[in-house]
């Protein structure tokens, strides 16, 4: 492919902001400066040119549930959302818990619209009983291990996983849910679950596991990453653990800072998610945590489900919401945060946690891989489920008007989204 120039944008990365053109050649940034030219031109007038976004938490459903999403369709949705890298969750069928499935996901990812990194399960089949061969899987490039969809319930096994992972240079990530407390709950336990007659899960179900894993991190010295934190109590514990010097990190999803449990009054399963939508005070705590560093990243927990299943009654429908195509716009619209902070939370901070900082989220500097996105921060658009690239339609934001849109996304120097349209 011939060299191209991204012209007329404001470049924004972790090192600051400047007006500059960016020349890309052979998959890498070849020059950054004023009045540059190249055979192909991509217009970035009025836009921000930023490192590509990185999602720590994407369900791509392949292998096993291709009717809901495939690596091809999910990575296209990711690229449209400005993501150049996603970490695929292992609750596929079969689970990503052995070398063969890791290889399959990585091979499909190599020909997709974003860089797909496989996470792998902590326990075989995500059954919570025996540890997976983490060393072998780390050798294939797995950097994040999680039983996401479930938390590791057994305290002793989790301690062993932490001890085992410490020497491997990998991150253990936890879906925090004490199942003895959450069993049978379909939404947050509180005012709305009582009114609606839907059994709830208490905040303490999440908080007990955060508390346990902080204790185990102290015991073992291992790092732990907390996934999709949703309660004020969890975030306060992580804040205190960080202040005490423990190597913990944490993410929150876009839905946990934009929606509350009151949405469940519609009985519409599109609002069913795990962990559940919480109270307005929890939403405020998530926003505060994103603002003060208690939370390191915004993740999507993109969880596609085919309409036949998501249209079941509330207590029978599977939990999960789409997220990749709306995450950046929701953050720009709903968080009262400077753009640089939003990008830190969606790009360079998650890139560091995922272990992909050599390729994603880094400064737009000469020699760096050209994984980047061009954002029109003032464009407004209305979410239309029918127009999403995902195979599924379960967005809770249908009809919402958002500000901020991805105009172009480049993966290894190649445009995968141009003027808001996918190229593959
Ligand atoms: O809402 C959720 N959906 N939470 C999870 O932990 C799993 C996910 C899914 O796989 O659908």
GROMACS .gro file of C-alpha atoms and ligand atoms in nm:
model
  435
    1UNK     CA    1   0.000   0.000   0.000
    2UNK     CA    2   0.131   0.350  -0.082
    3UNK     CA    3   0.201   0.607   0.187
    4UNK     CA    4  -0.089   0.814   0.317
    5UNK     CA    5  -0.126   1.132   0.517
    6UNK     CA    6  -0.392   1.211   0.777
    7UNK     CA    7  -0.434   1.583   0.721
    8UNK     CA    8  -0.557   1.875   0.925
    9UNK     CA    9  -0.630   1.711   1.261
   10UNK     CA   10  -0.537   1.779   1.621
   11UNK     CA   11  -0.310   1.499   1.739
   12UNK     CA   12  -0.385   1.393   2.098
   13UNK     CA   13  -0.194   1.123   2.286
   14UNK     CA   14  -0.052   1.069   2.635
   15UNK     CA   15   0.223   1.322   2.567
   16UNK     CA   16  -0.018   1.607   2.485
   17UNK     CA   17  -0.192   1.780   2.201
   18UNK     CA   18  -0.070   1.957   1.884
   19UNK     CA   19  -0.198   2.042   1.537
   20UNK     CA   20  -0.014   1.813   1.296
   21UNK     CA   21  -0.042   1.595   0.990
   22UNK     CA   22   0.053   1.229   1.028
   23UNK     CA   23   0.223   1.036   0.745
   24UNK     CA   24   0.191   0.658   0.748
   25UNK     CA   25   0.404   0.425   0.543
   26UNK     CA   26   0.438   0.049   0.557
   27UNK     CA   27   0.212   0.019   0.861
   28UNK     CA   28   0.405   0.267   1.074
   29UNK     CA   29   0.407   0.636   1.147
   30UNK     CA   30   0.668   0.788   0.916
   31UNK     CA   31   0.636   1.160   1.002
   32UNK     CA   32   0.435   1.393   1.226
   33UNK     CA   33   0.440   1.767   1.154
   34UNK     CA   34   0.306   2.063   0.961
   35UNK     CA   35   0.216   2.060   0.590
   36UNK     CA   36   0.310   1.700   0.514
   37UNK     CA   37   0.207   1.523   0.196
   38UNK     CA   38   0.174   1.168   0.062
   39UNK     CA   39   0.003   1.002  -0.238
   40UNK     CA   40  -0.316   0.918  -0.043
   41UNK     CA   41  -0.490   1.174   0.178
   42UNK     CA   42  -0.733   1.109   0.465
   43UNK     CA   43  -0.912   1.422   0.582
   44UNK     CA   44  -0.908   1.490   0.957
   45UNK     CA   45  -1.020   1.853   0.943
   46UNK     CA   46  -1.199   1.950   1.267
   47UNK     CA   47  -1.114   1.609   1.416
   48UNK     CA   48  -0.885   1.460   1.679
   49UNK     CA   49  -0.626   1.202   1.572
   50UNK     CA   50  -0.563   0.963   1.861
   51UNK     CA   51  -0.412   0.624   1.937
   52UNK     CA   52  -0.665   0.348   1.871
   53UNK     CA   53  -0.890   0.245   2.158
   54UNK     CA   54  -0.832  -0.081   2.347
   55UNK     CA   55  -1.115  -0.284   2.500
   56UNK     CA   56  -1.023  -0.510   2.790
   57UNK     CA   57  -1.357  -0.686   2.782
   58UNK     CA   58  -1.522  -0.804   2.458
   59UNK     CA   59  -1.739  -1.110   2.402
   60UNK     CA   60  -1.691  -1.217   2.040
   61UNK     CA   61  -1.886  -1.545   2.081
   62UNK     CA   62  -1.668  -1.746   1.847
   63UNK     CA   63  -1.632  -2.041   1.872
   64UNK     CA   64  -1.979  -2.164   1.954
   65UNK     CA   65  -2.235  -1.886   1.934
   66UNK     CA   66  -2.176  -1.746   1.589
   67UNK     CA   67  -2.546  -1.664   1.553
   68UNK     CA   68  -2.489  -1.383   1.808
   69UNK     CA   69  -2.147  -1.259   1.687
   70UNK     CA   70  -1.835  -1.372   1.505
   71UNK     CA   71  -1.480  -1.251   1.531
   72UNK     CA   72  -1.533  -1.088   1.191
   73UNK     CA   73  -1.856  -0.903   1.281
   74UNK     CA   74  -1.744  -0.813   1.634
   75UNK     CA   75  -1.410  -0.677   1.517
   76UNK     CA   76  -1.590  -0.468   1.254
   77UNK     CA   77  -1.809  -0.324   1.531
   78UNK     CA   78  -1.492  -0.258   1.730
   79UNK     CA   79  -1.325  -0.074   1.443
   80UNK     CA   80  -1.639   0.140   1.394
   81UNK     CA   81  -1.614   0.228   1.764
   82UNK     CA   82  -1.250   0.338   1.724
   83UNK     CA   83  -1.098   0.024   1.879
   84UNK     CA   84  -0.782  -0.116   1.722
   85UNK     CA   85  -0.744  -0.390   1.982
   86UNK     CA   86  -0.988  -0.596   2.185
   87UNK     CA   87  -0.934  -0.867   2.443
   88UNK     CA   88  -1.174  -1.153   2.363
   89UNK     CA   89  -1.337  -1.309   2.668
   90UNK     CA   90  -1.306  -1.686   2.709
   91UNK     CA   91  -1.670  -1.780   2.781
   92UNK     CA   92  -1.709  -1.923   2.435
   93UNK     CA   93  -1.831  -2.277   2.360
   94UNK     CA   94  -1.592  -2.448   2.407
   95UNK     CA   95  -1.423  -2.209   2.648
   96UNK     CA   96  -1.087  -2.058   2.559
   97UNK     CA   97  -0.899  -2.278   2.804
   98UNK     CA   98  -0.647  -2.469   2.593
   99UNK     CA   99  -0.394  -2.409   2.317
  100UNK     CA  100  -0.619  -2.527   2.033
  101UNK     CA  101  -0.893  -2.274   2.104
  102UNK     CA  102  -0.643  -1.991   2.167
  103UNK     CA  103  -0.484  -2.066   1.829
  104UNK     CA  104  -0.825  -2.070   1.656
  105UNK     CA  105  -0.925  -1.731   1.799
  106UNK     CA  106  -0.589  -1.573   1.718
  107UNK     CA  107  -0.595  -1.709   1.361
  108UNK     CA  108  -0.943  -1.565   1.297
  109UNK     CA  109  -0.834  -1.241   1.462
  110UNK     CA  110  -0.540  -1.200   1.227
  111UNK     CA  111  -0.770  -1.142   0.929
  112UNK     CA  112  -1.024  -0.924   1.110
  113UNK     CA  113  -1.079  -0.549   1.140
  114UNK     CA  114  -0.896  -0.507   1.470
  115UNK     CA  115  -0.621  -0.676   1.665
  116UNK     CA  116  -0.793  -0.958   1.856
  117UNK     CA  117  -0.609  -1.079   2.165
  118UNK     CA  118  -0.736  -1.392   2.333
  119UNK     CA  119  -0.783  -1.402   2.706
  120UNK     CA  120  -0.802  -1.750   2.854
  121UNK     CA  121  -0.987  -1.908   3.141
  122UNK     CA  122  -0.831  -1.940   3.486
  123UNK     CA  123  -0.998  -2.277   3.535
  124UNK     CA  124  -1.066  -2.561   3.292
  125UNK     CA  125  -1.404  -2.511   3.126
  126UNK     CA  126  -1.452  -2.208   3.358
  127UNK     CA  127  -1.584  -2.470   3.598
  128UNK     CA  128  -1.388  -2.336   3.896
  129UNK     CA  129  -1.221  -2.665   3.983
  130UNK     CA  130  -0.880  -2.706   3.815
  131UNK     CA  131  -0.633  -2.444   3.690
  132UNK     CA  132  -0.567  -2.422   3.316
  133UNK     CA  133  -0.217  -2.462   3.174
  134UNK     CA  134  -0.142  -2.092   3.212
  135UNK     CA  135   0.227  -2.121   3.128
  136UNK     CA  136   0.158  -2.290   2.794
  137UNK     CA  137  -0.116  -2.038   2.709
  138UNK     CA  138   0.107  -1.746   2.811
  139UNK     CA  139   0.361  -1.888   2.567
  140UNK     CA  140   0.102  -1.846   2.289
  141UNK     CA  141   0.062  -1.478   2.380
  142UNK     CA  142  -0.225  -1.485   2.633
  143UNK     CA  143  -0.173  -1.196   2.874
  144UNK     CA  144  -0.504  -1.192   3.059
  145UNK     CA  145  -0.672  -1.482   3.239
  146UNK     CA  146  -1.030  -1.472   3.362
  147UNK     CA  147  -1.330  -1.699   3.414
  148UNK     CA  148  -1.549  -1.401   3.313
  149UNK     CA  149  -1.916  -1.477   3.320
  150UNK     CA  150  -1.833  -1.633   3.657
  151UNK     CA  151  -1.596  -1.545   3.936
  152UNK     CA  152  -1.357  -1.803   4.082
  153UNK     CA  153  -1.555  -1.907   4.391
  154UNK     CA  154  -1.298  -2.127   4.565
  155UNK     CA  155  -1.068  -1.913   4.784
  156UNK     CA  156  -0.789  -2.168   4.792
  157UNK     CA  157  -0.793  -2.219   4.414
  158UNK     CA  158  -0.784  -1.843   4.360
  159UNK     CA  159  -0.484  -1.817   4.591
  160UNK     CA  160  -0.309  -2.089   4.386
  161UNK     CA  161  -0.398  -1.912   4.059
  162UNK     CA  162  -0.243  -1.592   4.193
  163UNK     CA  163   0.074  -1.769   4.307
  164UNK     CA  164   0.102  -1.955   3.977
  165UNK     CA  165   0.040  -1.645   3.764
  166UNK     CA  166   0.295  -1.425   3.945
  167UNK     CA  167   0.597  -1.566   3.768
  168UNK     CA  168   0.439  -1.566   3.422
  169UNK     CA  169   0.405  -1.194   3.358
  170UNK     CA  170   0.030  -1.229   3.304
  171UNK     CA  171  -0.269  -1.054   3.460
  172UNK     CA  172  -0.545  -1.235   3.646
  173UNK     CA  173  -0.877  -1.062   3.596
  174UNK     CA  174  -1.179  -1.130   3.813
  175UNK     CA  175  -1.552  -1.122   3.747
  176UNK     CA  176  -1.645  -1.038   4.106
  177UNK     CA  177  -1.955  -1.226   4.210
  178UNK     CA  178  -2.009  -1.439   4.516
  179UNK     CA  179  -2.258  -1.687   4.374
  180UNK     CA  180  -2.389  -1.798   4.713
  181UNK     CA  181  -2.526  -1.445   4.748
  182UNK     CA  182  -2.624  -1.371   4.387
  183UNK     CA  183  -2.796  -1.703   4.307
  184UNK     CA  184  -3.142  -1.656   4.161
  185UNK     CA  185  -3.101  -1.277   4.123
  186UNK     CA  186  -3.176  -1.114   3.789
  187UNK     CA  187  -3.120  -0.747   3.874
  188UNK     CA  188  -2.978  -0.531   4.154
  189UNK     CA  189  -3.135  -0.606   4.492
  190UNK     CA  190  -3.295  -0.284   4.614
  191UNK     CA  191  -3.589  -0.051   4.582
  192UNK     CA  192  -3.665  -0.143   4.220
  193UNK     CA  193  -3.633  -0.521   4.256
  194UNK     CA  194  -3.883  -0.502   4.546
  195UNK     CA  195  -4.128  -0.293   4.347
  196UNK     CA  196  -4.101  -0.507   4.034
  197UNK     CA  197  -4.103  -0.843   4.208
  198UNK     CA  198  -3.783  -0.950   4.031
  199UNK     CA  199  -3.536  -1.132   4.260
  200UNK     CA  200  -3.217  -0.928   4.307
  201UNK     CA  201  -2.844  -0.970   4.367
  202UNK     CA  202  -2.709  -0.757   4.652
  203UNK     CA  203  -2.413  -0.522   4.602
  204UNK     CA  204  -2.236  -0.734   4.864
  205UNK     CA  205  -2.216  -1.025   4.619
  206UNK     CA  206  -1.965  -0.821   4.416
  207UNK     CA  207  -1.804  -0.653   4.714
  208UNK     CA  208  -1.722  -0.973   4.906
  209UNK     CA  209  -1.517  -1.102   4.613
  210UNK     CA  210  -1.337  -0.769   4.568
  211UNK     CA  211  -1.255  -0.780   4.940
  212UNK     CA  212  -1.129  -1.139   4.919
  213UNK     CA  213  -0.912  -1.077   4.616
  214UNK     CA  214  -0.756  -0.767   4.768
  215UNK     CA  215  -0.669  -0.984   5.069
  216UNK     CA  216  -0.524  -1.252   4.838
  217UNK     CA  217  -0.325  -0.993   4.642
  218UNK     CA  218  -0.174  -0.882   4.973
  219UNK     CA  219  -0.100  -1.243   5.067
  220UNK     CA  220   0.053  -1.349   4.736
  221UNK     CA  221   0.197  -1.026   4.596
  222UNK     CA  222   0.020  -1.106   4.267
  223UNK     CA  223  -0.148  -0.843   4.051
  224UNK     CA  224  -0.523  -0.859   4.004
  225UNK     CA  225  -0.749  -0.671   3.767
  226UNK     CA  226  -1.112  -0.621   3.868
  227UNK     CA  227  -1.359  -0.643   3.582
  228UNK     CA  228  -1.679  -0.442   3.537
  229UNK     CA  229  -1.698  -0.294   3.890
  230UNK     CA  230  -2.042  -0.158   3.957
  231UNK     CA  231  -2.082  -0.060   4.322
  232UNK     CA  232  -1.963   0.234   4.530
  233UNK     CA  233  -1.831  -0.010   4.792
  234UNK     CA  234  -1.614  -0.201   4.540
  235UNK     CA  235  -1.464   0.118   4.404
  236UNK     CA  236  -1.389   0.249   4.754
  237UNK     CA  237  -1.204  -0.076   4.835
  238UNK     CA  238  -0.996  -0.058   4.517
  239UNK     CA  239  -0.914   0.306   4.587
  240UNK     CA  240  -0.794   0.214   4.937
  241UNK     CA  241  -0.596  -0.088   4.810
  242UNK     CA  242  -0.415   0.131   4.558
  243UNK     CA  243  -0.342   0.390   4.826
  244UNK     CA  244  -0.192   0.105   5.029
  245UNK     CA  245   0.042   0.020   4.742
  246UNK     CA  246  -0.119  -0.303   4.617
  247UNK     CA  247  -0.076  -0.376   4.243
  248UNK     CA  248  -0.448  -0.381   4.160
  249UNK     CA  249  -0.628  -0.230   3.860
  250UNK     CA  250  -0.993  -0.200   3.770
  251UNK     CA  251  -1.235  -0.125   3.489
  252UNK     CA  252  -1.595  -0.004   3.472
  253UNK     CA  253  -1.831  -0.044   3.179
  254UNK     CA  254  -2.010   0.230   2.991
  255UNK     CA  255  -2.350   0.099   3.105
  256UNK     CA  256  -2.253   0.125   3.470
  257UNK     CA  257  -2.201   0.500   3.439
  258UNK     CA  258  -2.496   0.571   3.212
  259UNK     CA  259  -2.791   0.357   3.332
  260UNK     CA  260  -2.951   0.269   3.667
  261UNK     CA  261  -3.168  -0.018   3.793
  262UNK     CA  262  -3.475   0.203   3.737
  263UNK     CA  263  -3.450   0.103   3.368
  264UNK     CA  264  -3.564  -0.248   3.465
  265UNK     CA  265  -3.912  -0.105   3.534
  266UNK     CA  266  -3.976  -0.161   3.163
  267UNK     CA  267  -3.923  -0.536   3.221
  268UNK     CA  268  -3.725  -0.516   2.897
  269UNK     CA  269  -3.442  -0.775   2.911
  270UNK     CA  270  -3.222  -0.539   2.708
  271UNK     CA  271  -3.150  -0.386   3.050
  272UNK     CA  272  -3.052  -0.719   3.205
  273UNK     CA  273  -2.677  -0.741   3.256
  274UNK     CA  274  -2.432  -0.893   3.500
  275UNK     CA  275  -2.323  -0.727   3.724
  276UNK     CA  276  -2.663  -0.560   3.719
  277UNK     CA  277  -2.743  -0.194   3.669
  278UNK     CA  278  -2.720  -0.036   4.014
  279UNK     CA  279  -2.837   0.278   4.195
  280UNK     CA  280  -2.783   0.643   4.105
  281UNK     CA  281  -2.531   0.662   4.393
  282UNK     CA  282  -2.335   0.374   4.238
  283UNK     CA  283  -2.339   0.547   3.898
  284UNK     CA  284  -2.199   0.860   4.067
  285UNK     CA  285  -1.929   0.647   4.236
  286UNK     CA  286  -1.828   0.493   3.901
  287UNK     CA  287  -1.795   0.841   3.749
  288UNK     CA  288  -1.594   0.958   4.050
  289UNK     CA  289  -1.369   0.652   4.027
  290UNK     CA  290  -1.304   0.716   3.657
  291UNK     CA  291  -1.220   1.074   3.747
  292UNK     CA  292  -0.980   1.015   4.036
  293UNK     CA  293  -0.788   0.708   3.919
  294UNK     CA  294  -0.958   0.445   4.138
  295UNK     CA  295  -1.070   0.298   3.805
  296UNK     CA  296  -0.807   0.262   3.532
  297UNK     CA  297  -1.017   0.185   3.226
  298UNK     CA  298  -1.354   0.203   3.059
  299UNK     CA  299  -1.440  -0.140   2.916
  300UNK     CA  300  -1.737  -0.230   2.701
  301UNK     CA  301  -1.833  -0.580   2.821
  302UNK     CA  302  -1.977  -0.600   2.467
  303UNK     CA  303  -2.210  -0.900   2.512
  304UNK     CA  304  -2.408  -0.982   2.197
  305UNK     CA  305  -2.709  -1.212   2.224
  306UNK     CA  306  -2.934  -1.320   1.940
  307UNK     CA  307  -3.287  -1.165   1.953
  308UNK     CA  308  -3.467  -1.496   2.015
  309UNK     CA  309  -3.287  -1.531   2.348
  310UNK     CA  310  -3.280  -1.165   2.448
  311UNK     CA  311  -3.657  -1.138   2.391
  312UNK     CA  312  -3.736  -1.407   2.649
  313UNK     CA  313  -3.902  -1.296   2.975
  314UNK     CA  314  -3.669  -1.095   3.203
  315UNK     CA  315  -3.586  -1.387   3.432
  316UNK     CA  316  -3.509  -1.623   3.143
  317UNK     CA  317  -3.312  -1.392   2.911
  318UNK     CA  318  -2.931  -1.403   2.924
  319UNK     CA  319  -2.754  -1.100   3.074
  320UNK     CA  320  -2.550  -0.869   2.849
  321UNK     CA  321  -2.552  -0.557   2.633
  322UNK     CA  322  -2.374  -0.442   2.319
  323UNK     CA  323  -2.103  -0.184   2.378
  324UNK     CA  324  -1.832  -0.149   2.115
  325UNK     CA  325  -2.004   0.094   1.880
  326UNK     CA  326  -2.132   0.331   2.150
  327UNK     CA  327  -1.858   0.333   2.417
  328UNK     CA  328  -1.657   0.635   2.304
  329UNK     CA  329  -1.963   0.849   2.230
  330UNK     CA  330  -2.118   0.758   2.567
  331UNK     CA  331  -1.799   0.855   2.748
  332UNK     CA  332  -1.777   1.184   2.557
  333UNK     CA  333  -2.147   1.258   2.611
  334UNK     CA  334  -2.197   1.142   2.969
  335UNK     CA  335  -1.866   1.198   3.148
  336UNK     CA  336  -1.778   1.548   3.247
  337UNK     CA  337  -1.413   1.478   3.162
  338UNK     CA  338  -1.153   1.632   2.931
  339UNK     CA  339  -1.097   1.443   2.606
  340UNK     CA  340  -0.743   1.347   2.712
  341UNK     CA  341  -0.883   1.175   3.020
  342UNK     CA  342  -1.147   0.988   2.820
  343UNK     CA  343  -0.875   0.866   2.583
  344UNK     CA  344  -0.650   0.764   2.872
  345UNK     CA  345  -0.937   0.550   3.004
  346UNK     CA  346  -1.020   0.402   2.663
  347UNK     CA  347  -0.677   0.375   2.505
  348UNK     CA  348  -0.339   0.397   2.675
  349UNK     CA  349  -0.436   0.281   3.025
  350UNK     CA  350  -0.619  -0.035   2.910
  351UNK     CA  351  -0.335  -0.095   2.658
  352UNK     CA  352  -0.089  -0.111   2.949
  353UNK     CA  353  -0.311  -0.353   3.146
  354UNK     CA  354  -0.361  -0.578   2.841
  355UNK     CA  355   0.014  -0.584   2.774
  356UNK     CA  356  -0.029  -0.442   2.423
  357UNK     CA  357   0.132  -0.101   2.476
  358UNK     CA  358   0.407  -0.172   2.223
  359UNK     CA  359   0.142  -0.172   1.950
  360UNK     CA  360  -0.163   0.014   2.079
  361UNK     CA  361  -0.231   0.326   2.281
  362UNK     CA  362   0.123   0.465   2.249
  363UNK     CA  363   0.221   0.815   2.143
  364UNK     CA  364   0.177   0.901   1.776
  365UNK     CA  365   0.550   0.919   1.712
  366UNK     CA  366   0.775   0.825   1.420
  367UNK     CA  367   0.835   0.451   1.402
  368UNK     CA  368   0.530   0.350   1.604
  369UNK     CA  369   0.275   0.104   1.456
  370UNK     CA  370  -0.005   0.304   1.291
  371UNK     CA  371  -0.300   0.187   1.501
  372UNK     CA  372  -0.511   0.497   1.543
  373UNK     CA  373  -0.852   0.656   1.518
  374UNK     CA  374  -0.982   0.991   1.398
  375UNK     CA  375  -1.267   1.128   1.608
  376UNK     CA  376  -1.515   1.401   1.523
  377UNK     CA  377  -1.583   1.514   1.880
  378UNK     CA  378  -1.872   1.743   1.787
  379UNK     CA  379  -2.070   1.516   1.551
  380UNK     CA  380  -2.404   1.407   1.691
  381UNK     CA  381  -2.581   1.085   1.595
  382UNK     CA  382  -2.872   0.874   1.710
  383UNK     CA  383  -2.822   0.508   1.797
  384UNK     CA  384  -3.018   0.291   1.555
  385UNK     CA  385  -2.992  -0.083   1.638
  386UNK     CA  386  -3.063  -0.174   1.275
  387UNK     CA  387  -2.747   0.008   1.164
  388UNK     CA  388  -2.503  -0.157   1.404
  389UNK     CA  389  -2.230  -0.379   1.257
  390UNK     CA  390  -2.273  -0.633   1.535
  391UNK     CA  391  -2.479  -0.939   1.445
  392UNK     CA  392  -2.687  -0.879   1.756
  393UNK     CA  393  -2.923  -0.590   1.830
  394UNK     CA  394  -2.925  -0.578   2.211
  395UNK     CA  395  -2.822  -0.219   2.267
  396UNK     CA  396  -2.994  -0.041   2.557
  397UNK     CA  397  -2.928   0.296   2.386
  398UNK     CA  398  -3.168   0.270   2.089
  399UNK     CA  399  -3.290   0.619   2.002
  400UNK     CA  400  -3.035   0.798   2.222
  401UNK     CA  401  -2.859   1.094   2.063
  402UNK     CA  402  -2.487   1.100   2.142
  403UNK     CA  403  -2.207   1.343   2.072
  404UNK     CA  404  -1.877   1.223   1.925
  405UNK     CA  405  -1.827   0.988   1.634
  406UNK     CA  406  -1.539   0.787   1.494
  407UNK     CA  407  -1.463   0.906   1.143
  408UNK     CA  408  -1.170   0.683   1.049
  409UNK     CA  409  -0.986   0.390   1.209
  410UNK     CA  410  -0.649   0.263   1.089
  411UNK     CA  411  -0.511  -0.080   1.173
  412UNK     CA  412  -0.140  -0.133   1.103
  413UNK     CA  413  -0.158   0.164   0.868
  414UNK     CA  414  -0.458   0.039   0.673
  415UNK     CA  415  -0.793   0.218   0.688
  416UNK     CA  416  -1.051  -0.027   0.831
  417UNK     CA  417  -1.309   0.251   0.874
  418UNK     CA  418  -1.326   0.547   0.635
  419UNK     CA  419  -1.582   0.827   0.678
  420UNK     CA  420  -1.773   0.615   0.929
  421UNK     CA  421  -1.801   0.312   0.698
  422UNK     CA  422  -1.617  -0.020   0.733
  423UNK     CA  423  -1.380  -0.102   0.447
  424UNK     CA  424  -1.381  -0.480   0.508
  425LIG     O1  425  -2.388  -0.936   3.131
  425LIG     C1  426  -2.298  -1.016   3.111
  425LIG     N1  427  -2.289  -1.084   2.997
  425LIG     N2  428  -2.210  -1.038   3.209
  425LIG     C2  429  -2.118  -1.136   3.200
  425LIG     O2  430  -2.039  -1.152   3.292
  425LIG     C3  431  -2.114  -1.227   3.084
  425LIG     C4  432  -2.174  -1.161   2.967
  425LIG     C5  433  -2.202  -1.255   2.853
  425LIG     O3  434  -2.115  -1.337   2.820
  425LIG     O4  435  -2.309  -1.245   2.794
   0.00000   0.00000   0.00000
